[in-house]
Coordinates of C-alpha atoms in Angstrom, one line a residue:
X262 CA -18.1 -18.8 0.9
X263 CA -19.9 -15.5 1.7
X264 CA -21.1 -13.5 -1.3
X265 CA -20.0 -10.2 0.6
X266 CA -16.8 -8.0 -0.7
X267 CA -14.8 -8.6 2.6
X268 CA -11.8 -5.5 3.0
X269 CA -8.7 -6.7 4.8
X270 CA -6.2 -4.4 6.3
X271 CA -3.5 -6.8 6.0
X272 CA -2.2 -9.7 4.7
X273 CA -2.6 -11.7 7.9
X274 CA -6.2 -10.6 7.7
X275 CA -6.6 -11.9 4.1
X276 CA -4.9 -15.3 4.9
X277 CA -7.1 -15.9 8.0
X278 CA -10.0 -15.8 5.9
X279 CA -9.0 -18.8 4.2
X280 CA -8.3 -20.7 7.2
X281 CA -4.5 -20.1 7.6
X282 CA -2.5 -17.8 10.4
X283 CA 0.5 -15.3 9.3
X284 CA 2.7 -13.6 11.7
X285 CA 2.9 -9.9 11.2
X286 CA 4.7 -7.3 13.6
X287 CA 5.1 -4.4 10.5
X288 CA 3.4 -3.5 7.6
X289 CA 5.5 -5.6 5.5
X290 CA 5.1 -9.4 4.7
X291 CA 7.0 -11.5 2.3
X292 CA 5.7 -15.3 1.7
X293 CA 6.4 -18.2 -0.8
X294 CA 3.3 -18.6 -2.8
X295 CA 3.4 -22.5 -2.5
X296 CA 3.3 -22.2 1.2
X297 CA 0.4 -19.9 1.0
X298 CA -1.4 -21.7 -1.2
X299 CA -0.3 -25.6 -0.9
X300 CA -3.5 -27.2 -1.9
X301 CA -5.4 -26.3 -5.3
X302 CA -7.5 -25.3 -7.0
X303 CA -8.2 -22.5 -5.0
X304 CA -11.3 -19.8 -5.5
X305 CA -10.9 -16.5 -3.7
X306 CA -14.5 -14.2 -3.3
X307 CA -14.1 -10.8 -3.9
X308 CA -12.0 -8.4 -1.6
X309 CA -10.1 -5.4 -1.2
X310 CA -7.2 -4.8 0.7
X311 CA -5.6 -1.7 2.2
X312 CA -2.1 -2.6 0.7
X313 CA 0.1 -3.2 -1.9
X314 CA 1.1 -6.5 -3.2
X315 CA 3.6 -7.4 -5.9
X316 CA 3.3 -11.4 -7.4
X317 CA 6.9 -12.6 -8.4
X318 CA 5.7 -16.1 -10.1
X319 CA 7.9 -18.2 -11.7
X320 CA 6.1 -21.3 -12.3
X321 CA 2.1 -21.5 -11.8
X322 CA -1.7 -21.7 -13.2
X323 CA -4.4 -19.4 -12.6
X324 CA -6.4 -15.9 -12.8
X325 CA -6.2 -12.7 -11.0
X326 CA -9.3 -10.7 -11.3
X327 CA -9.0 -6.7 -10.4
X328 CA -11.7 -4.8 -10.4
X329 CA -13.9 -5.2 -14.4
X330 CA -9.9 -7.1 -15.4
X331 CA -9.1 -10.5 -16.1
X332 CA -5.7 -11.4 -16.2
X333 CA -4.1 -14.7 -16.7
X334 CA -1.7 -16.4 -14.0
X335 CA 1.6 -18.1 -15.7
X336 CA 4.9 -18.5 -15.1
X337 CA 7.8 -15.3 -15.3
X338 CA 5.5 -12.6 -14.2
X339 CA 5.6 -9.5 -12.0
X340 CA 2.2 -8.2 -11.1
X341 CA 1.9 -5.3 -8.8
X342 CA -1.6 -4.3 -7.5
X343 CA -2.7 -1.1 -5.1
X344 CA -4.8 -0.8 -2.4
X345 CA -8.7 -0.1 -2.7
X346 CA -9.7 -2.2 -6.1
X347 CA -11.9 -5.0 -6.2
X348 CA -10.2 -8.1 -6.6
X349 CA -10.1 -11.8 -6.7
X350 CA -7.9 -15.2 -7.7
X351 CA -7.9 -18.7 -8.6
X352 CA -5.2 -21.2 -8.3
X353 CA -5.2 -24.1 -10.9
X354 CA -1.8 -25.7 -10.4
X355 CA 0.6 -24.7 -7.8
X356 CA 2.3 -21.1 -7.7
X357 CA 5.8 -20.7 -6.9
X358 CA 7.7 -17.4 -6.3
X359 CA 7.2 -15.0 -4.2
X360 CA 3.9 -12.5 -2.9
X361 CA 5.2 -9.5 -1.3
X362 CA 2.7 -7.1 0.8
X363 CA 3.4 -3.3 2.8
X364 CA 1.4 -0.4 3.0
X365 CA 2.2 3.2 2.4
X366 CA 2.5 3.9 5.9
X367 CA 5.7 1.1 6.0
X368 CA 7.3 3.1 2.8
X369 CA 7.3 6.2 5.0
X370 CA 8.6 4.7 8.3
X371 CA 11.2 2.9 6.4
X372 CA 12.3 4.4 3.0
X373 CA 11.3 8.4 2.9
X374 CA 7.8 10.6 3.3
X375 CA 7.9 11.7 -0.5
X376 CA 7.5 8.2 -1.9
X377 CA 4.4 9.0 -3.5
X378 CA 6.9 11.9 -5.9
X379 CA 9.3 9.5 -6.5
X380 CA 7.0 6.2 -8.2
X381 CA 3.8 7.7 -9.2
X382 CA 2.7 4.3 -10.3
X383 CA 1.6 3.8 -6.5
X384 CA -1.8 5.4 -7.5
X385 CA -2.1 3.7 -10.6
X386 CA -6.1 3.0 -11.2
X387 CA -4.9 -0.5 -13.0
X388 CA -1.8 -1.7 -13.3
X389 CA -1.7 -4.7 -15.9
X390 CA 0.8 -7.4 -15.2
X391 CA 4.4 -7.9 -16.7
X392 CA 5.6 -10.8 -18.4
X393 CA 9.2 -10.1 -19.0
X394 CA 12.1 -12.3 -20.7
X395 CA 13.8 -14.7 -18.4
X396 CA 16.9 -12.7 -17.8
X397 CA 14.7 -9.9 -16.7
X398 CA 12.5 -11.6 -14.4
X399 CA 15.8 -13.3 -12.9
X400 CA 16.6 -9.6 -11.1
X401 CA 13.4 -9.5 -9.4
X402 CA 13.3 -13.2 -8.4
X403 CA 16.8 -12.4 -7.1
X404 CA 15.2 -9.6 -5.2
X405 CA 12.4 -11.7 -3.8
X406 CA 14.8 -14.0 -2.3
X407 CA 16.6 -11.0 -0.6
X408 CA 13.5 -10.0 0.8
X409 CA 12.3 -13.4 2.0
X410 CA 16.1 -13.9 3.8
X411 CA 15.9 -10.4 5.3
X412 CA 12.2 -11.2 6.4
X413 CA 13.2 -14.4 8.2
X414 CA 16.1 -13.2 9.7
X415 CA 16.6 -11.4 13.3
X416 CA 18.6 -8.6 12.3
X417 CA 18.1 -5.9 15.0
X418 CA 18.0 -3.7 11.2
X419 CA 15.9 -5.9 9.4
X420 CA 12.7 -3.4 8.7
X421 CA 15.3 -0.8 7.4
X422 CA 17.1 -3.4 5.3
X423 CA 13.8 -4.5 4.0
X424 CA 12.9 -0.7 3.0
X425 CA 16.0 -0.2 1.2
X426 CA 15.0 -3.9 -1.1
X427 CA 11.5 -2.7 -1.0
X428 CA 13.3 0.7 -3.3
X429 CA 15.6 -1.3 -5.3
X430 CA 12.0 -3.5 -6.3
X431 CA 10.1 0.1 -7.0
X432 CA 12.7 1.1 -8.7
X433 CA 13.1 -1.9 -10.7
X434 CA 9.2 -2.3 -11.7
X435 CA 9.9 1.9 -12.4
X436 CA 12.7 1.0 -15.3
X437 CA 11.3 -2.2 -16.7
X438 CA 7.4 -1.4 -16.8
X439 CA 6.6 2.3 -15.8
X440 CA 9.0 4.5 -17.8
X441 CA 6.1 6.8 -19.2
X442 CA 3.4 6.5 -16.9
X443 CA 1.7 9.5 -16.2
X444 CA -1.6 8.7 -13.5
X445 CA -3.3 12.2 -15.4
X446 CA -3.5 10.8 -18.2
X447 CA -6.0 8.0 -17.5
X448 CA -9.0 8.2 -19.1
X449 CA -12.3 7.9 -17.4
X450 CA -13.8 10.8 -15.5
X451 CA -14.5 9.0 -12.5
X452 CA -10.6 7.6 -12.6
X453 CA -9.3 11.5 -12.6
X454 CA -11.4 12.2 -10.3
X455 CA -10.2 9.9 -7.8
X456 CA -6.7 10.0 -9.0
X457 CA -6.9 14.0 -8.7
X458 CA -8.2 13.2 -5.1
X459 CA -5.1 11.3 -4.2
X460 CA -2.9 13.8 -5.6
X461 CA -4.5 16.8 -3.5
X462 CA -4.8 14.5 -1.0
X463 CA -0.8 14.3 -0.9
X464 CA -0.3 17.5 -1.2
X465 CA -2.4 18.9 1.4
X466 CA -0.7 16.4 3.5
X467 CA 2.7 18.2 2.6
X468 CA 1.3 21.6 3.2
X469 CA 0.5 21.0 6.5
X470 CA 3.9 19.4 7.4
X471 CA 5.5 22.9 5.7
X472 CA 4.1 24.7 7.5
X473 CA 2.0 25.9 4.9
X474 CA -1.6 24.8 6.1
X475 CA -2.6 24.5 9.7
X476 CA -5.7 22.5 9.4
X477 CA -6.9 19.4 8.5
X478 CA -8.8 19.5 5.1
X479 CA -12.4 17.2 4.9
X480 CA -14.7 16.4 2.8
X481 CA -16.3 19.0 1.1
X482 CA -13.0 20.7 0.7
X483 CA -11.3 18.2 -1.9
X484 CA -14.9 18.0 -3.6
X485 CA -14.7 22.3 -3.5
X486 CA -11.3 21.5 -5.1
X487 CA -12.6 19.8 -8.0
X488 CA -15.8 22.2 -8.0
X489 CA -18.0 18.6 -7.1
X490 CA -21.0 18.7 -5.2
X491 CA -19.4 16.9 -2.1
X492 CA -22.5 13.7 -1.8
X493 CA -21.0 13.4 -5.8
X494 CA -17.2 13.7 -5.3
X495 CA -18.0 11.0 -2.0
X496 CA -20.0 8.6 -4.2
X497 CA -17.2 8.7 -6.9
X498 CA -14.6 8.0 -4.8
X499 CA -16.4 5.1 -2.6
X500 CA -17.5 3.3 -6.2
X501 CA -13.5 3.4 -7.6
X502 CA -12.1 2.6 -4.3
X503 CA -14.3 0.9 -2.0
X504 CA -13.3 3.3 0.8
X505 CA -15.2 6.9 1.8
X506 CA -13.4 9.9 1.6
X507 CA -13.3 9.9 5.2
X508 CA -11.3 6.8 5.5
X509 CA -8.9 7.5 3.1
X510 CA -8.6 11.2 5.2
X511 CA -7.5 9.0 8.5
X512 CA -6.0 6.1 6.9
X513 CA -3.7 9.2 5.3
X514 CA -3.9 11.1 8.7
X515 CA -2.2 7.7 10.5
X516 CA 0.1 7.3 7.9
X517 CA 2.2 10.5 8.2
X518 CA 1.5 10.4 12.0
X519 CA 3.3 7.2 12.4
X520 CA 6.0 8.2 10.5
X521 CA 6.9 11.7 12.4
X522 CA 6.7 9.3 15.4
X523 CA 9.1 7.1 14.4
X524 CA 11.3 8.8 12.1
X525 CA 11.7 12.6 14.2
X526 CA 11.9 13.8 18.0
X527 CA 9.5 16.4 17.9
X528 CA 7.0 15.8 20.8
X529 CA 3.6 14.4 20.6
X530 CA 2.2 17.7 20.8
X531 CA 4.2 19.4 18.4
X532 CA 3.3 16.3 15.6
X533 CA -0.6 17.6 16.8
X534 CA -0.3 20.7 15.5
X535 CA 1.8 20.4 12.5
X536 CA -1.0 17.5 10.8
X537 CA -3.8 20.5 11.8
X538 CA -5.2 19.1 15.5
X539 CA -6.1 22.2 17.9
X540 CA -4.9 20.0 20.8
X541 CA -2.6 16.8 21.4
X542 CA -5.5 15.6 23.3
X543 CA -7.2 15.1 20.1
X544 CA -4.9 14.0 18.1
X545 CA -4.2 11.1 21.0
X546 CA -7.6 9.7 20.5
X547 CA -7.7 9.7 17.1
X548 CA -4.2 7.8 16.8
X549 CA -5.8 5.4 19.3
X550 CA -9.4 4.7 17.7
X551 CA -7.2 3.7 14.8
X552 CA -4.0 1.8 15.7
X553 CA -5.7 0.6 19.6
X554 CA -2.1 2.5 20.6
X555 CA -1.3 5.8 22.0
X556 CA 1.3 7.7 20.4
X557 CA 3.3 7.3 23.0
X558 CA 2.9 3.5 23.1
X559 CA 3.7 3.6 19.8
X560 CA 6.8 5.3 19.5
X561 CA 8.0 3.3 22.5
X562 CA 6.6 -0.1 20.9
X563 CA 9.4 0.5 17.9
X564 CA 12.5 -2.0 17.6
X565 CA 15.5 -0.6 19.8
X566 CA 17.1 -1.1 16.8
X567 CA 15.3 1.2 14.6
X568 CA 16.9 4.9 13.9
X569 CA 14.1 7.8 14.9
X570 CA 16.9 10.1 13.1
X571 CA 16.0 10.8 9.6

């Protein structure tokens, strides 16, 4: 295996790596461990990943590695992990349970654009994992299963049933794990740093869908926000995350874009203008150097099924 720190978009990019193939159609996968990971042990190099994932295990033996963190793998834990940390695994004895993987653009197409307000703890710099009593970790194997059936199943309103699970989870690790946490009060300066990025980052993003704002903000002006020389606040936030703040600007950008597209019926132009783009024209390249889709083929690529209608 390669020595390089790969970064994989999704989770069918992360399996492929390791020889297998995953289906995907939506930001939003939901496997049993044992069929990912049938033969052991298993190493993993070093990777990053532009999503979340949350481990359900019930039985298993290994290691999960995030960023300077070693944590042990066992049986009756819940570990949830966020995009842009450095990470890695090993697999000593077969895991089974459940690995569940979406992306903050899927929990604003399918649950609501203020997820960020409602479960803080998806900017969390480190998130340690759970081991909870059996009864406890029953509800979110339960869950898991819901997940997987909905996942497998054809439902013409399967993505929306899926989002509404994918709350009840959040909510769930949100009452059993994250009653207190508070991302500002992490301690190092680089970790506020980026943490207080995030936050503006959200809020800009809010701004400009007010009303409020009627440009896109870059670089320098999160950096002016923080008073940081800019070539600082960029190396900060590429060490703790792996991504420039340039990326995290368009993956952000995309995001909210493909949510106004799917979940309103205001017209490509009009969705321009309100994320800060002087012209649709603009705005249509950028969505396709992205997502290789026009906003138009997007909108008109989403399940017949699916509700544009709040």
């Amino acid at each position: 295996m390669s020595d390089a720190i790969e970064t994989y978009d999704s989770m069918s990019e992360l399996y492929a790596s390791f020889g297998g193939k995953l289906d995907q159609d939506v930001d939003f996968t939901i496997h049993r461990n044992e069929e990912l990971y049938p033969n052991f042990p298993v190493k993993s190099p070093l990777f990053r990943t532009s999503f979340y994932s949350v481990l359900i295990l019930r039985e298993g033996r290994g290691r999960y590695l995030v960023d300077d963190q070693s944590y042990v793998t066992r049986g009756n834990i819940i570990y949830f992990t966020n995009p842009g940390h450095l990470k890695g695994f090993e697999v000593e004895e077969t895991l089974r349970g459940y690995l569940i993987t979406f992306t903050e653009s899927f929990l604003k197409q399918y649950v609501h654009e203020n997820i960020l307000d409602e479960f803080p703890f998806l900017i969390a710099e480190v998130a340690p994992p759970n081991y909870p009593d059996r009864e406890i970790f029953q509800i979110f194997d339960d869950l898991g299963g819901q997940l997987l059936q909905e996942y497998q199943s054809d439902s013409a309103y399967k993505y929306k049933v899926i989002g509404c699970l994918t709350v009840v989870l959040l909510l769930k690790i949100k009452e059993w794990f994250w009653k207190a946490y508070d991302p500002l009060t992490e301690a190092s300066t680089s970790s506020n740093i980026t943490l207080t990025f995030q936050r503006h980052l959200e809020a800009h993003f809010r701004d400009l869908l007010a009303g409020k704002c009627d440009r896109l903000f870059q670089v320098q002006d999160y950096a002016q926000a923080q008073y940081l020389h800019p070539n600082y606040f960029s190396t900060v936030i590429k060490y703790k995350t792996g991504k420039s703040v340039s990326h995290w600007i368009a993956e952000k950008t995309i995001a909210e874009s493909k949510a106004l597209l799917a979940r309103s019926s205001e017209s490509v132009q009009e969705i321009a203008f309100r994320l800060g783009f002087k012209d649709a024209g603009h705005f249509s390249r950028f969505f396709k150097k992205h997502t290789k889709l026009s906003p138009v083929s997007f909108r008109q690529s989403l399940s017949s099924g699916f509700n544009l209608e709040p």
